[in-house]
Amino acid sequence: MNTMRTRLDAIGNKVENGDRLSLEDGLFLYQPEVPLNEVGRLANVVRERINGNFGYYNINTHLNATNVCVYRCTFCAFRSDLRDPKGYVMSDDQILARGQEAVDNGCTEMHIVGGLHHQKPYEWYVNLVRILHEAYPRLHLKAWTAVEINWFEFLTKKPVQAILEDLVEAGLGSMPGGGAEIFHPEVRDKLCEHKADANKWLDIHRTAHRMGVRTNSTMLYGHIESPYHRIDHLIRLRELQDETGGFQTFVPLAFHPDNTGLSSIQKPSAVMDLRTMAISRLMLDNIPHIKAYWIMLGIGTAQAAMAFGADDLDGTVRHELIYHDAGATTPECLGVDDIRRLIAEAGREPIERDTLYRRVARDPQMPHLWEVGESILSPSS
Ligand code: V47
């Protein structure tokens, strides 16, 4: 007990002094004997140092234009085979209708990811961004993960930078953080053997950051990985962030087992969710924001996460499929009043942000009209 107290106090001193935590510190904090409230208290110190008392959210929607995918990731319930009746591909008109719906609902962001369709050419993916951007130029398109960019490399044989240049020219605003899963090959090879490996994923984000394209980062936890694999993952992200400063946020993604190839695994408990949130905040001392993605955590745990290192609930979210196909029981969408209430009840000041973490101001009489205000204070902005 005393040894544990001494170790925890030493980590507490590091946190108070702004010193970096080591791999061993991270592993120590994952031990169930280390009280969750102590880990949360330390994470809160970092959270408040970086983001004060603000609790961010945005008004956004999701677009998954196809679920047909060449890959067979064991954790995925969303994907479909080419000839499976479950498979779909949206038409340009359906995609544009989603853009119109987003704008009518005051969305500032569309989060666009999907399957890697066996028969769709590179131009289909670029064109999707282009038609949406031309029709709705103020809607920020956070589109295509590093895994999709890697697929475009395969399709075109072009370098990553040239692909990102095409996409930015078409209207891409930033990249989501999906596809990171767990970087360590002991786990990655079992989850998604043929997909972009850790170095590829990181290198694509490195290229994006060098071009001034901001990106997000994620970690899929609660399946076959150990605490070591999680801390290793966080350290790899931290190292890239030291180099580029281009990550805006980190999103720990709790595994949902239903309808997946790993359906015998129990989904992570709320305690594991909160511990992972807090340890992520502590390890990733250089990434400005930590997102409690309410869709996958559940509303209650996401709200509690605001005291365990998280500063952002993500968005109102419409049309989310990836988690709901895997058994998420959260609603399909939250109203702005609901999300603001959740943040306020957690004792934080609700702030609407855009994708690039700038404050959004709205006309209360006409809430679909909005302006971007000043940048929200963060270490790398
Ligand atoms: O890469 C897939 C994960 C990710 C399951 O950038 C699953 O702001 C749990 O990346 N159980 C896509 N997770 C979602 C994503 C994301 C979400 C919200 C915000 C942002 C952002 C990014 O979802 C995939 C994979 O890691 N995933 N299936 C599942 N059954």
PDB file of N, CA and C in Angstrom, residues 28 35 39 59 80 104 135 137 139 153-154 164 177 219 222 224 272 278 311 336 346 369 377:
ATOM      1  N   PHE A  28       1.427   1.750 -14.487  1.00  0.00           N
ATOM      2  CA  PHE A  28       1.082   1.772 -13.064  1.00  0.00           C
ATOM      3  C   PHE A  28      -0.357   2.278 -12.879  1.00  0.00           C
ATOM      4  N   PRO A  35      -6.514   3.874  -7.110  1.00  0.00           N
ATOM      5  CA  PRO A  35      -7.906   4.346  -7.075  1.00  0.00           C
ATOM      6  C   PRO A  35      -8.247   5.225  -8.281  1.00  0.00           C
ATOM      7  N   VAL A  39      -6.637   8.879 -10.138  1.00  0.00           N
ATOM      8  CA  VAL A  39      -6.195   9.038 -11.534  1.00  0.00           C
ATOM      9  C   VAL A  39      -7.004  10.171 -12.175  1.00  0.00           C
ATOM     10  N   ILE A  59     -21.892  21.092 -33.633  1.00  0.00           N
ATOM     11  CA  ILE A  59     -23.143  20.661 -34.260  1.00  0.00           C
ATOM     12  C   ILE A  59     -22.738  20.013 -35.578  1.00  0.00           C
ATOM     13  N   SER A  80     -19.698  -4.411 -45.168  1.00  0.00           N
ATOM     14  CA  SER A  80     -20.480  -5.397 -45.908  1.00  0.00           C
ATOM     15  C   SER A  80     -19.633  -5.914 -47.055  1.00  0.00           C
ATOM     16  N   ASP A 104     -29.438  22.866 -43.127  1.00  0.00           N
ATOM     17  CA  ASP A 104     -30.737  23.276 -42.555  1.00  0.00           C
ATOM     18  C   ASP A 104     -30.751  23.121 -41.039  1.00  0.00           C
ATOM     19  N   ALA A 135     -21.512  22.748 -53.166  1.00  0.00           N
ATOM     20  CA  ALA A 135     -22.899  23.085 -52.823  1.00  0.00           C
ATOM     21  C   ALA A 135     -23.003  23.759 -51.452  1.00  0.00           C
ATOM     22  N   PRO A 137     -20.352  25.383 -49.166  1.00  0.00           N
ATOM     23  CA  PRO A 137     -18.948  25.731 -48.899  1.00  0.00           C
ATOM     24  C   PRO A 137     -18.627  26.020 -47.435  1.00  0.00           C
ATOM     25  N   LEU A 139     -19.781  24.295 -44.873  1.00  0.00           N
ATOM     26  CA  LEU A 139     -19.803  23.058 -44.081  1.00  0.00           C
ATOM     27  C   LEU A 139     -18.388  22.467 -44.083  1.00  0.00           C
ATOM     28  N   GLU A 153      -3.761   5.557 -52.132  1.00  0.00           N
ATOM     29  CA  GLU A 153      -2.379   5.354 -52.628  1.00  0.00           C
ATOM     30  C   GLU A 153      -2.331   4.097 -53.488  1.00  0.00           C
ATOM     31  N   PHE A 154      -3.001   3.041 -52.985  1.00  0.00           N
ATOM     32  CA  PHE A 154      -3.030   1.770 -53.713  1.00  0.00           C
ATOM     33  C   PHE A 154      -3.749   1.945 -55.062  1.00  0.00           C
ATOM     34  N   LEU A 164      -3.487  14.157 -50.845  1.00  0.00           N
ATOM     35  CA  LEU A 164      -4.051  15.162 -49.933  1.00  0.00           C
ATOM     36  C   LEU A 164      -4.226  16.497 -50.657  1.00  0.00           C
ATOM     37  N   GLY A 177      -9.811  10.875 -36.998  1.00  0.00           N
ATOM     38  CA  GLY A 177      -8.711  10.093 -36.409  1.00  0.00           C
ATOM     39  C   GLY A 177      -8.900   8.586 -36.476  1.00  0.00           C
ATOM     40  N   MET A 219      -8.002   5.719 -30.433  1.00  0.00           N
ATOM     41  CA  MET A 219      -7.497   4.399 -30.014  1.00  0.00           C
ATOM     42  C   MET A 219      -8.726   3.543 -29.706  1.00  0.00           C
ATOM     43  N   GLY A 222     -10.403  -2.085 -25.305  1.00  0.00           N
ATOM     44  CA  GLY A 222     -11.417  -2.929 -24.647  1.00  0.00           C
ATOM     45  C   GLY A 222     -11.702  -4.203 -25.419  1.00  0.00           C
ATOM     46  N   ILE A 224      -8.814  -7.127 -27.394  1.00  0.00           N
ATOM     47  CA  ILE A 224      -7.808  -8.159 -27.090  1.00  0.00           C
ATOM     48  C   ILE A 224      -6.475  -7.536 -26.661  1.00  0.00           C
ATOM     49  N   MET A 272     -13.428   1.235 -16.621  1.00  0.00           N
ATOM     50  CA  MET A 272     -12.336   1.155 -17.601  1.00  0.00           C
ATOM     51  C   MET A 272     -12.386   2.340 -18.558  1.00  0.00           C
ATOM     52  N   ALA A 278      -8.822   9.173 -18.441  1.00  0.00           N
ATOM     53  CA  ALA A 278      -7.915   9.929 -17.571  1.00  0.00           C
ATOM     54  C   ALA A 278      -6.453   9.665 -17.945  1.00  0.00           C
ATOM     55  N   ASP A 311     -12.560  17.200 -22.327  1.00  0.00           N
ATOM     56  CA  ASP A 311     -13.034  18.584 -22.393  1.00  0.00           C
ATOM     57  C   ASP A 311     -14.037  18.775 -23.528  1.00  0.00           C
ATOM     58  N   VAL A 336     -29.184  20.339 -29.201  1.00  0.00           N
ATOM     59  CA  VAL A 336     -28.195  21.291 -28.659  1.00  0.00           C
ATOM     60  C   VAL A 336     -28.488  21.577 -27.191  1.00  0.00           C
ATOM     61  N   ALA A 346     -22.280  18.960 -15.583  1.00  0.00           N
ATOM     62  CA  ALA A 346     -20.957  18.445 -15.188  1.00  0.00           C
ATOM     63  C   ALA A 346     -20.097  19.572 -14.601  1.00  0.00           C
ATOM     64  N   LEU A 369     -28.061  30.111 -38.369  1.00  0.00           N
ATOM     65  CA  LEU A 369     -27.077  31.086 -38.846  1.00  0.00           C
ATOM     66  C   LEU A 369     -25.947  31.168 -37.831  1.00  0.00           C
ATOM     67  N   LEU A 377      -8.329  28.996 -26.791  1.00  0.00           N
ATOM     68  CA  LEU A 377      -6.966  28.856 -26.298  1.00  0.00           C
ATOM     69  C   LEU A 377      -6.561  27.387 -26.207  1.00  0.00           C
TER      70      LEU A 377
END
